[in-house]
Coordinates of C-alpha atoms and ligand atoms in Angstrom, one line a residue:
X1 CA -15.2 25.3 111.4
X2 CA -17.8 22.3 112.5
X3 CA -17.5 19.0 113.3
X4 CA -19.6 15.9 114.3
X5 CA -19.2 15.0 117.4
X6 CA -22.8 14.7 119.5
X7 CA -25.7 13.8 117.2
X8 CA -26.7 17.2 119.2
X9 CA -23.9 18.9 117.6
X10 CA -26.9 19.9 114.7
X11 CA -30.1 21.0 115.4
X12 CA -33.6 19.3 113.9
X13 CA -33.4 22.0 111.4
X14 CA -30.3 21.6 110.4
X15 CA -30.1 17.5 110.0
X16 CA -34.2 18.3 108.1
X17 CA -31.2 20.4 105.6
X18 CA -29.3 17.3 105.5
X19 CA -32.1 14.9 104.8
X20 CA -33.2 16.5 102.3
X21 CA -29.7 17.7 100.6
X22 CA -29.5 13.5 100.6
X23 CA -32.7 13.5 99.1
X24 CA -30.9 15.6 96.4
X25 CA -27.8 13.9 95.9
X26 CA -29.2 10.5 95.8
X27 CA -31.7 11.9 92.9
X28 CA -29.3 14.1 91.1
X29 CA -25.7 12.3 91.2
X30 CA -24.1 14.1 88.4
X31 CA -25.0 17.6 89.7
X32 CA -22.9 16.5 93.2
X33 CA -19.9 14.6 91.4
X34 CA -17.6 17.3 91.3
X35 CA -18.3 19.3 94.5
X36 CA -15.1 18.1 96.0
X37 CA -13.0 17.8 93.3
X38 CA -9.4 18.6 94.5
X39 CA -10.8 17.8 98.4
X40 CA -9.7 14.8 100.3
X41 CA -10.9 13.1 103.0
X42 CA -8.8 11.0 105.9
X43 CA -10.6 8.1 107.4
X44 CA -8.4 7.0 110.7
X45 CA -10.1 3.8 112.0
X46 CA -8.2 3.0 115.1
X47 CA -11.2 -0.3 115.1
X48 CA -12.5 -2.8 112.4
X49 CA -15.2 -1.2 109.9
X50 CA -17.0 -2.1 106.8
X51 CA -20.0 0.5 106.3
X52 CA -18.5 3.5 108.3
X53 CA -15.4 3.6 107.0
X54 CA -16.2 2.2 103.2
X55 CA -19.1 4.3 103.0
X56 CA -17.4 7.8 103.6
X57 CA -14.9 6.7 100.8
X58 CA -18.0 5.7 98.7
X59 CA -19.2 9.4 99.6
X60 CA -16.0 11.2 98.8
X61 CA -15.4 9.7 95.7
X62 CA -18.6 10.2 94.7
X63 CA -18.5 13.7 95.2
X64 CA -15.2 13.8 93.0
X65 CA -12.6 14.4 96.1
X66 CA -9.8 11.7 97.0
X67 CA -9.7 9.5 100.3
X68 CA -6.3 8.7 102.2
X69 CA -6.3 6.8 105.7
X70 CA -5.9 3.7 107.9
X71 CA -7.9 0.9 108.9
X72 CA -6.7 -0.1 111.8
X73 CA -4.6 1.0 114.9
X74 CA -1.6 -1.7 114.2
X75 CA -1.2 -0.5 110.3
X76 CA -0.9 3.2 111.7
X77 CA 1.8 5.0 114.5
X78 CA -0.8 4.4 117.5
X79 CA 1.2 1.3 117.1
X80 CA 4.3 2.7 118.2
X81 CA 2.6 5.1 120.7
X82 CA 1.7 7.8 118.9
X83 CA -1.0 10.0 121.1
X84 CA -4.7 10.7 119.0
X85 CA -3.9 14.8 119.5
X86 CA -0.4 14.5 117.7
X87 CA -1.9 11.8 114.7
X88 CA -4.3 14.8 113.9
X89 CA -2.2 17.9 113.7
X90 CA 0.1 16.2 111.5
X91 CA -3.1 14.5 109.1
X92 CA -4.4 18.3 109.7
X93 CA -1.7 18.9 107.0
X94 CA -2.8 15.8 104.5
X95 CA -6.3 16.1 104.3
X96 CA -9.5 18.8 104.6
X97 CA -11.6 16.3 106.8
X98 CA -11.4 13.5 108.9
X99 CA -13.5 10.8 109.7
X100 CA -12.0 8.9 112.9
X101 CA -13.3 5.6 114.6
X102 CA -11.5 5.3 118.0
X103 CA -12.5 1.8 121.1
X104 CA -11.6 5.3 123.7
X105 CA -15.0 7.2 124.4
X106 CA -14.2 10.7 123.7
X107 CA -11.4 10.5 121.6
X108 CA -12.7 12.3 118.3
X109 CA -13.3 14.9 120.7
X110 CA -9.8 14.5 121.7
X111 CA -9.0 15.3 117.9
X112 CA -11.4 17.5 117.2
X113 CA -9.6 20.1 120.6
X114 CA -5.8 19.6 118.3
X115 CA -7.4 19.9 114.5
X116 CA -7.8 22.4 111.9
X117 CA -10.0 20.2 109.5
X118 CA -13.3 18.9 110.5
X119 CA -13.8 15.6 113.2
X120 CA -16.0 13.4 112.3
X121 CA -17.0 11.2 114.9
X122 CA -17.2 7.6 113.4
X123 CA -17.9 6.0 116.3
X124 CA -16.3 6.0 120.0
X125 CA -15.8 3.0 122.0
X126 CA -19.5 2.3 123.5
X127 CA -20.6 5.9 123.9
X128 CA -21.8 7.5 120.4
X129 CA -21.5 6.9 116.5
X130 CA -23.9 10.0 115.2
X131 CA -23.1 9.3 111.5
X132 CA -25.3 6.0 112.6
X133 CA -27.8 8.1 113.7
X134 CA -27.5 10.9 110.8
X135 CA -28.1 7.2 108.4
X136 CA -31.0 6.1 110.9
X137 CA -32.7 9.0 110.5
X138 CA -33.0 9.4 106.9
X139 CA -33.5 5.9 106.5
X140 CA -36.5 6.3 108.7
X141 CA -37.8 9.9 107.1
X142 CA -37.7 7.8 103.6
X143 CA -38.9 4.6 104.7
X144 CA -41.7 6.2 107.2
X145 CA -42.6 9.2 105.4
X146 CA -41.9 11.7 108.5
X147 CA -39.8 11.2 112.2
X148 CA -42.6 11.6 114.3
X149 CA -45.5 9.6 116.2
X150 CA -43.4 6.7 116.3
X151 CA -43.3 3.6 118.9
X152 CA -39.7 2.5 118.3
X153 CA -38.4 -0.9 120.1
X154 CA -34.8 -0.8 120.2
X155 CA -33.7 -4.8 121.2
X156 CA -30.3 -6.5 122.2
X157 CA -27.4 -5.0 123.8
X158 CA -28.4 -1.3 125.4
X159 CA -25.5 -0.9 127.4
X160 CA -22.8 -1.1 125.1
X161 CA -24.8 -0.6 121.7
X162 CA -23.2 2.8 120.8
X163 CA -25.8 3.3 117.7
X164 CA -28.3 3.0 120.2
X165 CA -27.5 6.0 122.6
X166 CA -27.1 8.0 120.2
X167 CA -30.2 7.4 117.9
X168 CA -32.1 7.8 121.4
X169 CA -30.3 11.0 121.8
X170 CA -31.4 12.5 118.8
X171 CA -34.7 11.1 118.4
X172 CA -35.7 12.9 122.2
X173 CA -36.2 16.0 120.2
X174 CA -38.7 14.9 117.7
X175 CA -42.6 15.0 118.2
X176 CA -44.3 11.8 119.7
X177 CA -41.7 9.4 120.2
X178 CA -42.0 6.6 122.5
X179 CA -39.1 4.3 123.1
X180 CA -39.6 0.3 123.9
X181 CA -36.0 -0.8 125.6
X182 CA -35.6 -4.5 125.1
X183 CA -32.8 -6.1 126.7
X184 CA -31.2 -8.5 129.2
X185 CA -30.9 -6.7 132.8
X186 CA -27.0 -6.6 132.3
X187 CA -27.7 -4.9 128.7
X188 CA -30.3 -2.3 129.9
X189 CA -29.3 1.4 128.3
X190 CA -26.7 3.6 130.7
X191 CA -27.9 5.7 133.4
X192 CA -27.6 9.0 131.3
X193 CA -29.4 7.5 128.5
X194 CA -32.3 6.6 130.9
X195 CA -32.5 10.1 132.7
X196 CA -32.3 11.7 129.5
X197 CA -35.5 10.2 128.9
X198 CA -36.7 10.9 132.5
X199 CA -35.8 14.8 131.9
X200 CA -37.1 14.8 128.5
X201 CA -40.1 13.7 129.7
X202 CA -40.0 10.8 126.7
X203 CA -42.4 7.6 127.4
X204 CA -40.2 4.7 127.5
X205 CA -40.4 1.3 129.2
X206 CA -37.7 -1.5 129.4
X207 CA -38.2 -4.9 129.1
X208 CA -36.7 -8.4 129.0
X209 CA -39.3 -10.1 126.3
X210 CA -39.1 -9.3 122.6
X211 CA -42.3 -11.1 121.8
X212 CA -44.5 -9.2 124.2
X213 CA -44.0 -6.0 122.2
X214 CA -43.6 -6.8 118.5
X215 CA -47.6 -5.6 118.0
X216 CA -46.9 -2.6 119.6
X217 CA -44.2 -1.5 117.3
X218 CA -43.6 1.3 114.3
X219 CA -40.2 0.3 114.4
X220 CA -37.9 -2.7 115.6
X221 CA -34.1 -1.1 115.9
X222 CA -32.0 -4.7 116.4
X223 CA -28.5 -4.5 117.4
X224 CA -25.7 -6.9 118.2
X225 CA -23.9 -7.9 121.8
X226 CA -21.0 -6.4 121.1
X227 CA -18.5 -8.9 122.0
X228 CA -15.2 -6.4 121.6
X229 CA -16.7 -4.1 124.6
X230 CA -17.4 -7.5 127.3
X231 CA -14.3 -8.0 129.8
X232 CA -14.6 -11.8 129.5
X233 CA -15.6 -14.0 127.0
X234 CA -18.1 -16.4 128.9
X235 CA -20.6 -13.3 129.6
X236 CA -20.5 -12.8 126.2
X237 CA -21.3 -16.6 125.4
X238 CA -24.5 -16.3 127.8
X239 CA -25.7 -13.1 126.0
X240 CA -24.8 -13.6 122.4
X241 CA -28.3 -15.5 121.5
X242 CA -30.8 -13.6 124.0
X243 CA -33.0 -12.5 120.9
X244 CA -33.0 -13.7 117.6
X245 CA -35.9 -12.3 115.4
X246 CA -37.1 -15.3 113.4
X247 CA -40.4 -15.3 110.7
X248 CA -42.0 -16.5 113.8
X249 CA -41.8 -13.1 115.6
X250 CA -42.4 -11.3 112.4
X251 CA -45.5 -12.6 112.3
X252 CA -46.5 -10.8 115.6
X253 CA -45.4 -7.7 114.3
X254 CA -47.6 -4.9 112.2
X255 CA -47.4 -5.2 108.6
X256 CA -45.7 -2.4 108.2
X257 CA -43.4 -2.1 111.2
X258 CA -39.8 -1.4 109.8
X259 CA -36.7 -3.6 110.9
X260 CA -33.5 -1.6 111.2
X261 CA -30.0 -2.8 112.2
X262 CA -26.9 -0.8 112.2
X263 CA -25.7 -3.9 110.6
X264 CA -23.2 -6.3 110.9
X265 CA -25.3 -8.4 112.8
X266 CA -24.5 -11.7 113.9
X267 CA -27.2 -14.3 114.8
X268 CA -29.6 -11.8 115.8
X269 CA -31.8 -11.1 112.8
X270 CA -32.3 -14.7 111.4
X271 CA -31.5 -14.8 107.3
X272 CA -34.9 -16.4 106.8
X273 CA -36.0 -12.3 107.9
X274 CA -34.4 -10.8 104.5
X275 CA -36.6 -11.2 102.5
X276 CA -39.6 -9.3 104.4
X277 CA -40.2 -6.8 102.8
X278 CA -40.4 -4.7 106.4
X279 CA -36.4 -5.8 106.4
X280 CA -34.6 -2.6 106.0
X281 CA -31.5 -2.7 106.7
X282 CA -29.6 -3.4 103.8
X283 CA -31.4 0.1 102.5
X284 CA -30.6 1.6 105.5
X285 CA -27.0 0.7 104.9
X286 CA -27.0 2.4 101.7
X287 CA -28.5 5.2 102.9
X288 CA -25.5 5.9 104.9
X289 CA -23.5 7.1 101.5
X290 CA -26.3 9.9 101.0
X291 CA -26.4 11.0 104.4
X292 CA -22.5 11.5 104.5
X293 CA -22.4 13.4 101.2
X294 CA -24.6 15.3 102.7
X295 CA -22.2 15.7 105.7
X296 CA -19.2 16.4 104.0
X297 CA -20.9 18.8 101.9
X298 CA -22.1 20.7 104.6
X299 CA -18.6 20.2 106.8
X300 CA -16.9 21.7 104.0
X301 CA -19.2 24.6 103.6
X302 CA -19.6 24.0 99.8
X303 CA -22.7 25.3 98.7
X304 CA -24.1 23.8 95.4
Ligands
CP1 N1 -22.9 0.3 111.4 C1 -21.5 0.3 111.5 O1 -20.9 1.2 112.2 O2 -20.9 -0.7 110.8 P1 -19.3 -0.9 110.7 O3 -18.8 -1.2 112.1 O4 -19.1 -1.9 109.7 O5 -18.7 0.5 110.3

C-alpha cells in the first residue's frame, strides 16, 4: 500500500505515468467513470479548503466512487480531543482512501504510520501540500509543452508558502531548472529548502524586487502571505501588499511567460491580470481534478 506524503514519495517516472494517465482521463471521461464504482473516498480537512478538498470529491465522483468526510476540525471529534492516529483507524474502516489537510506539519504522516487505506497529504501546516505540486506540474507539462529549461520566479510568502517548498522540491529533479526567490527578507524560503538547492547544485538567487526579474522569467509562481501561519496580526498587515502583479508588471514580462497561483489569492495578482492570456491559474485549478484521478487511480492500484 502507497501514499502521498513527500512530492518525493514518486519518482519522475512515475508522476511522467500520472501526467499522462491525466492526459487520458481528461480526454476520455467515460472510459474512467466507473473505475471506482463501489470505492469511496474520505476527505478529513482539519483547515478551510475550496480546491483541495472540492476537487478530490470532483475526482471521485467522477470516477464513479462515493466521498464521505469533514471540513473542518470543530464539525469533527478533534473537537473533543480526539488524537489524528485514532480518527484514522476508525475512518480506516469507512473508507478505501483518505485525503487529510491538517495546520500540524507532519500530521498525514502521523496517519499514514496508524492506517490501512492510503494518506493523502492535502497539505500540512507550512511544510508541504504535493497534490499542489502533482496539479503544478501538469499544469506546467500542458501549458509549457515539457518540465525542463525553465527560469521559474516563485514571488510572495517563501517561508510559510507550503505549495512552494514542495513544487521546489520536486522540480530539483528535473533538467535545467533555475529558480528566481522573490520575497520580503522575513518571507525568504526555509533553510532546508535553500540547502536543498545548494546540494542539488540548482541555480537560484533570492531577491526582494519583483520588477527586476519579470524579463527574465518562463514562469511567475505567485503565492499569498498566509495570514493563518503569522503569530500576530500587525506583521501580517506590513506584508500582506509587498507584491501585487498589476498590467503594469505584465508588461515587463515575456509574452509567453506563464502566471501560476495555487490560488486563492488575495490582493496579490490584481483582477485587471485575468484576462492575459499568460493568466493560468484558473486552468491550473482545474487541472487539479485530472491530476487527482490520476492519483486515486494509481493509489488504489486499479488498472484501466
Ligand atoms: N490551492 C489550495 O490548496 O487551495 P485550497 O486551500 O482552497 O484547497
Amino acid at each position: 500500500m502507497r501514499h502521498l506524503i513527500s512530492p518525493l514519495d514518486f519518482s519522475v517516472e512515475e508522476l511522467d505515468k500520472l501526467i499522462n494517465l491525466a492526459y487520458d482521463i481528461k480526454d476520455n471521461p467515460a472510459k474512467y467513470a466507473h473505475t471506482c464504482d463501489g470505492r469511496i473516498l474520505a476527505t478529513c480537512f482539519y483547515e478551510p479548503s475550496t480546491r483541495t478538498r472540492l476537487s478530490f470529491e470532483s475526482a471521485m465522483l467522477r470516477l464513479g466512487g462515493k466521498t464521505l468526510g469533514f471540513a473542518s476540525a470543530d464539525s469533527s471529534s478533534a473537537a473533543k480531543g480526539e488524537s489524528v492516529s485514532d480518527t484514522i483507524s476508525v475512518i480506516s474502516g469507512y473508507a478505501d482512501i483518505c485525503a487529510m489537510r491538517h495546520p500540524k506539519e507532519g500530521a498525514p504522516l502521523v496517519a499514514s504510520i496508524h492506517s490501512t487505506i492510503p494518506v493523502i497529504n492535502a497539505g500540512d501546516g507550512g511544510h508541504q501540500h504535493p497534490t499542489q505540486t502533482l496539479t503544478d506540474l501538469l499544469t506546467i507539462h500542458s501549458l509549457n509543452g515539457e518540465i525542463k529549461n525553465l527560469t521559474i520566479g516563485l514571488c510572495g510568502d517563501l517561508k510559510f508558502g507550503r505549495t512552494v517548498h514542495s513544487l521546489i522540491t520536486a522540480l530539483v529533479r528535473y533538467e535545467n531548472i533555475k529558480f528566481i526567490l522573490i520575497s520580503p527578507e522575513e518571507l525568504k524560503v526555509p533553510s532546508y529548502i535553500r540547502q536543498l538547492l545548494i546540494d542539488k547544485n540548482i541555480p537560484f538567487e533570492e531577491v526582494v524586487t519583483l520588477d527586476d526579474s519579470m524579463s527574465k522569467l518562463d514562469i511567475l509562481y505567485m503565492t499569498r502571505v498566509q495570514r493563518e501561519r503569522f503569530f500576530n496580526e500587525e506583521d501580517y498587515l506590513r506584508m500582506k501588499d509587498f507584491y501585487i502583479l498589476d498590467k503594469a508588471k505584465m508588461a515587463l514580462a515575456k509574452e509567453n511567460m506563464l502566471v501560476l497561483h495555487p490560488l486563492p489569492r488575495v490582493n496579490e495578482i490584481s483582477v485587471e491580470v485575468d484576462n492575459d492570456p499568460r493568466a493560468a491559474y484558473f486552468k491550473q485549478a482545474k487541472f487539479g481534478v485530472y491530476i487527482r484521478m490520476a492519483l486515486i487511480l494509481t493509489l488504489l492500484e486499479i488498472e484501466v
